[in-house]
Short mmCIF file of C-alpha atoms and ligand atoms in Angstrom, two decimals:
data_model
loop_
_atom_site.label_atom_id
_atom_site.label_comp_id
_atom_site.label_asym_id
_atom_site.label_seq_id
_atom_site.Cartn_x
_atom_site.Cartn_y
_atom_site.Cartn_z
CA MET A 15 3.94 -37.20 -21.12
CA GLY A 16 1.94 -35.78 -24.07
CA THR A 17 0.62 -32.22 -24.06
CA ALA A 18 -3.05 -33.28 -23.67
CA GLU A 19 -2.24 -35.45 -20.66
CA ALA A 20 -0.03 -32.73 -19.15
CA THR A 21 -2.78 -30.16 -19.67
CA ARG A 22 -5.39 -32.36 -17.95
CA SER A 23 -3.15 -32.80 -14.94
CA LEU A 24 -2.33 -29.09 -14.80
CA ALA A 25 -6.00 -28.19 -14.96
CA ASP A 26 -6.62 -30.58 -12.02
CA LEU A 27 -3.83 -28.83 -10.12
CA ASN A 28 -5.45 -25.40 -10.67
CA PRO A 29 -2.10 -23.71 -9.96
CA THR A 30 -1.37 -20.13 -8.93
CA VAL A 31 0.89 -18.55 -11.54
CA VAL A 32 2.66 -15.19 -11.46
CA PHE A 33 4.48 -13.99 -14.57
CA VAL A 34 7.73 -12.21 -13.65
CA LEU A 35 8.87 -9.91 -16.44
CA GLY A 36 11.45 -7.18 -17.05
CA GLY A 37 14.48 -6.62 -19.27
CA PRO A 38 17.59 -8.81 -19.20
CA GLY A 39 19.48 -8.03 -16.00
CA SER A 40 16.54 -6.24 -14.35
CA GLY A 41 16.82 -8.68 -11.42
CA LYS A 42 14.03 -11.19 -12.11
CA GLY A 43 16.03 -14.25 -11.07
CA THR A 44 17.46 -12.47 -8.03
CA GLN A 45 14.05 -11.39 -6.71
CA CYS A 46 12.44 -14.75 -7.58
CA ALA A 47 14.97 -16.44 -5.29
CA ASN A 48 13.81 -14.12 -2.47
CA ILE A 49 10.12 -14.81 -3.22
CA VAL A 50 10.78 -18.57 -3.14
CA GLN A 51 12.37 -18.23 0.31
CA HIS A 52 9.61 -16.05 1.73
CA PHE A 53 6.46 -17.30 0.04
CA GLY A 54 7.08 -20.93 -0.98
CA PHE A 55 6.67 -20.51 -4.73
CA THR A 56 8.57 -22.63 -7.23
CA HIS A 57 10.71 -20.51 -9.54
CA LEU A 58 10.67 -21.49 -13.21
CA SER A 59 12.95 -19.42 -15.44
CA ALA A 60 12.00 -20.03 -19.07
CA GLY A 61 15.55 -19.13 -20.09
CA ASP A 62 17.02 -21.64 -17.62
CA LEU A 63 14.65 -24.37 -18.87
CA LEU A 64 15.67 -23.64 -22.48
CA ARG A 65 19.38 -23.73 -21.58
CA ALA A 66 18.89 -27.07 -19.78
CA GLU A 67 16.99 -28.45 -22.79
CA ARG A 68 19.79 -27.29 -25.12
CA ASN A 69 22.40 -28.95 -22.89
CA SER A 70 20.43 -32.22 -22.68
CA GLY A 71 21.20 -33.08 -26.31
CA SER A 72 17.54 -32.66 -27.34
CA GLU A 73 16.61 -32.51 -31.03
CA ASN A 74 15.80 -28.81 -30.49
CA GLY A 75 19.24 -28.11 -28.98
CA THR A 76 20.83 -26.42 -31.98
CA MET A 77 17.77 -24.30 -32.71
CA ILE A 78 17.55 -23.17 -29.05
CA SER A 79 21.28 -22.40 -28.95
CA ASN A 80 21.06 -20.26 -32.10
CA MET A 81 17.99 -18.38 -30.85
CA ILE A 82 19.66 -17.61 -27.50
CA LYS A 83 22.86 -16.41 -29.20
CA GLU A 84 20.81 -14.03 -31.34
CA GLY A 85 18.51 -12.96 -28.49
CA GLN A 86 15.53 -14.28 -30.46
CA ILE A 87 12.40 -15.94 -29.11
CA VAL A 88 12.12 -19.73 -29.26
CA PRO A 89 8.75 -20.95 -30.65
CA ALA A 90 6.10 -20.86 -27.91
CA GLU A 91 5.20 -24.56 -28.11
CA VAL A 92 8.75 -25.58 -27.20
CA THR A 93 8.90 -23.31 -24.14
CA ILE A 94 5.36 -24.13 -23.00
CA LYS A 95 6.09 -27.89 -23.05
CA LEU A 96 9.13 -27.30 -20.84
CA LEU A 97 7.10 -25.14 -18.44
CA GLU A 98 4.28 -27.71 -18.24
CA ARG A 99 6.72 -30.50 -17.51
CA ALA A 100 8.53 -28.47 -14.84
CA MET A 101 5.26 -27.49 -13.15
CA LEU A 102 4.07 -31.10 -12.99
CA GLU A 103 7.42 -32.40 -11.76
CA SER A 104 7.71 -29.76 -9.01
CA GLY A 105 5.01 -31.13 -6.71
CA ASN A 106 4.05 -27.52 -5.93
CA ASP A 107 0.97 -25.53 -7.01
CA LYS A 108 2.44 -21.98 -6.86
CA PHE A 109 4.77 -20.84 -9.62
CA LEU A 110 6.82 -17.82 -10.58
CA ILE A 111 7.25 -17.98 -14.34
CA ASP A 112 10.29 -15.82 -15.02
CA GLY A 113 11.05 -14.41 -18.48
CA PHE A 114 7.91 -15.76 -20.16
CA PRO A 115 5.75 -14.72 -21.99
CA ARG A 116 8.05 -12.74 -24.28
CA ASN A 117 5.23 -11.42 -26.48
CA GLU A 118 1.48 -11.52 -27.00
CA GLU A 119 1.68 -14.71 -29.06
CA ASN A 120 3.51 -16.47 -26.18
CA ARG A 121 0.88 -15.29 -23.69
CA ALA A 122 -2.09 -16.38 -25.82
CA ALA A 123 -0.51 -19.77 -26.57
CA PHE A 124 0.21 -20.39 -22.86
CA GLU A 125 -3.36 -19.64 -21.86
CA ALA A 126 -4.83 -21.65 -24.75
CA VAL A 127 -2.68 -24.72 -24.06
CA THR A 128 -2.60 -24.76 -20.25
CA LYS A 129 -5.95 -23.01 -19.52
CA ILE A 130 -4.07 -21.18 -16.75
CA VAL A 131 -4.77 -17.47 -16.27
CA PRO A 132 -1.96 -15.81 -14.30
CA SER A 133 -2.88 -14.13 -11.00
CA PHE A 134 -0.80 -11.07 -11.89
CA VAL A 135 2.32 -9.87 -13.69
CA LEU A 136 5.30 -8.61 -11.69
CA PHE A 137 7.31 -6.25 -13.90
CA PHE A 138 10.80 -5.05 -12.96
CA ASP A 139 11.55 -1.72 -14.56
CA CYS A 140 15.24 -0.84 -14.91
CA SER A 141 17.27 1.41 -17.23
CA GLU A 142 19.15 -0.23 -20.11
CA GLU A 143 22.37 1.37 -18.86
CA GLU A 144 21.99 -0.32 -15.44
CA MET A 145 20.90 -3.67 -16.99
CA GLU A 146 23.89 -3.71 -19.35
CA MET A 147 26.29 -2.95 -16.49
CA ARG A 148 24.81 -5.77 -14.36
CA LEU A 149 24.90 -8.33 -17.17
CA LEU A 150 28.50 -7.57 -18.08
CA SER A 151 29.54 -8.26 -14.48
CA ARG A 152 27.18 -11.21 -13.83
CA ASN A 153 29.94 -13.84 -14.30
CA GLN A 154 27.65 -16.86 -14.57
CA GLY A 155 29.20 -18.06 -17.82
CA ARG A 156 26.17 -17.21 -19.95
CA GLU A 157 27.12 -16.95 -23.61
CA ASP A 158 24.51 -14.21 -24.15
CA ASP A 159 26.08 -11.92 -21.53
CA ASN A 160 28.12 -9.99 -24.09
CA VAL A 161 27.52 -6.48 -25.47
CA GLU A 162 26.48 -7.68 -28.94
CA THR A 163 23.81 -10.12 -27.72
CA ILE A 164 22.70 -7.93 -24.81
CA ARG A 165 21.79 -5.14 -27.23
CA LYS A 166 19.78 -7.60 -29.34
CA ARG A 167 17.94 -8.70 -26.20
CA PHE A 168 16.83 -5.14 -25.38
CA LYS A 169 13.39 -5.09 -26.91
CA VAL A 170 12.89 -1.98 -28.99
CA ASP A 171 16.00 -0.17 -30.21
CA ALA A 172 14.60 3.32 -30.92
CA GLY A 173 17.90 4.49 -32.43
CA ARG A 174 16.95 2.91 -35.77
CA PRO A 175 14.93 4.50 -38.66
CA ILE A 176 11.20 5.19 -38.00
CA GLU A 177 9.95 2.28 -40.15
CA GLU A 178 12.27 -0.22 -38.47
CA VAL A 179 11.30 0.94 -34.98
CA PHE A 180 7.63 0.61 -35.94
CA GLU A 181 8.23 -2.99 -37.09
CA SER A 182 9.34 -3.75 -33.51
CA VAL A 183 6.51 -1.69 -31.98
CA LYS A 184 3.94 -3.59 -34.10
CA GLY A 185 5.16 -6.87 -32.66
CA ILE A 186 4.20 -5.67 -29.18
CA PHE A 187 0.58 -5.15 -30.17
CA SER A 188 -1.58 -8.16 -30.92
CA PRO A 189 -2.75 -8.56 -34.55
CA LYS A 190 -6.33 -8.04 -33.39
CA ASN A 191 -5.45 -4.45 -32.40
CA GLU A 192 -4.20 -3.65 -35.91
CA LYS A 193 -6.30 -0.98 -37.65
CA ALA A 194 -8.05 -2.25 -40.79
CA ASP A 195 -7.37 -0.21 -43.99
N1 LIG B 21 18.88 -4.46 -7.44
C1 LIG B 21 20.07 -4.85 -7.88
N2 LIG B 21 21.16 -4.04 -7.74
C2 LIG B 21 22.37 -4.43 -8.22
N3 LIG B 21 22.61 -5.61 -8.85
C3 LIG B 21 21.58 -6.43 -9.01
C4 LIG B 21 20.26 -6.11 -8.54
N4 LIG B 21 19.43 -7.12 -8.87
C5 LIG B 21 20.17 -8.05 -9.48
N5 LIG B 21 21.48 -7.64 -9.56
C6 LIG B 21 22.58 -8.35 -10.19
O1 LIG B 21 22.42 -8.19 -11.60
C7 LIG B 21 22.74 -9.38 -12.31
C8 LIG B 21 21.51 -9.81 -13.12
O2 LIG B 21 20.47 -10.20 -12.20
P1 LIG B 21 19.48 -11.40 -12.56
O3 LIG B 21 20.27 -12.55 -13.06
O4 LIG B 21 18.59 -11.59 -11.40
O5 LIG B 21 18.66 -10.72 -13.75
P2 LIG B 21 17.54 -11.33 -14.71
O6 LIG B 21 16.46 -10.30 -14.83
O7 LIG B 21 17.14 -12.68 -14.25
O8 LIG B 21 18.34 -11.41 -16.08
P3 LIG B 21 18.12 -12.38 -17.33
O9 LIG B 21 16.83 -11.98 -17.98
O10 LIG B 21 19.29 -12.08 -18.23
O11 LIG B 21 18.11 -13.79 -16.83
C9 LIG B 21 23.15 -10.41 -11.26
O12 LIG B 21 24.57 -10.43 -11.21
C10 LIG B 21 22.56 -9.86 -9.95
O13 LIG B 21 23.34 -10.21 -8.83
O1 LIG B 22 10.30 -17.58 -23.02
C1 LIG B 22 11.48 -17.47 -23.41
C2 LIG B 22 12.54 -17.17 -22.54
C3 LIG B 22 13.82 -17.06 -23.03
N1 LIG B 22 14.06 -17.23 -24.34
C4 LIG B 22 15.46 -17.15 -24.88
O2 LIG B 22 16.41 -17.31 -23.83
C5 LIG B 22 17.23 -16.13 -23.76
C6 LIG B 22 17.62 -15.85 -22.33
O3 LIG B 22 16.45 -15.63 -21.55
P1 LIG B 22 16.56 -15.05 -20.05
O4 LIG B 22 15.14 -14.80 -19.61
O5 LIG B 22 17.36 -13.79 -20.15
O6 LIG B 22 17.23 -16.11 -19.24
C7 LIG B 22 16.40 -15.03 -24.41
O7 LIG B 22 17.21 -13.96 -24.91
C8 LIG B 22 15.75 -15.81 -25.55
O8 LIG B 22 16.64 -16.04 -26.61
C9 LIG B 22 13.03 -17.51 -25.21
O9 LIG B 22 13.22 -17.65 -26.42
N2 LIG B 22 11.76 -17.63 -24.72
MG1 LIG B 23 17.27 -14.60 -15.19
#
């Protein structure tokens, strides 16, 4: 199904969407499973959809694999297509979108393409120390559950020089917020 057709059908569905965010290992997937049981939502983990796409032998497989190994963000259009397809295939109209959007560009692209405005954002706050401990004992065979990749996945490493930290901080703010010279 093409994006335009998928978008028309999604608009007809007028779904309820909640973005579930938080650092790696903060417990998004764990709590989403509870919400599914109690409230009848469909849980869509962007990371799980990307891993399934990589494993399917898709033309984007190598790119997705490399991005996941490096803790980098896959281009929004790839992830959004996977989310659209999963929403339409689910037969439900209530979704927990876990681990997406990763940044302001992801959020804007999702809203522009799907015309869906999320009902709210559920954010799980957890210390990096606790998240790292949980990920290292998760035992689900994920190749990014290792110290090197985990530290790349933590968003802003403030232990680096001022200019480098600010490069990361800038990425959190949308370009439209940037002060003109
Ligand atoms: N509140 C908690 N206390 C202790 N352990 C927890 C808690 N919540 C989740 N865990 C455990 O921490 C690990 C990571 O949880 P989970 O997979 O839900 O995190 P996540 O936010 O989805 O991570 P990722 O972004 O890497 O997919 C799992 O082994 C889970 O059982
Ligand atoms: O919207 C997304 C979500 C995930 N990724 C990539 O996948 C890994 C793992 O994500 P989890 O949410 O921890 O399962 C993440 O580090 C990214 O590399 C993405 O690119 N875009
Ligand atoms: Mg998860």
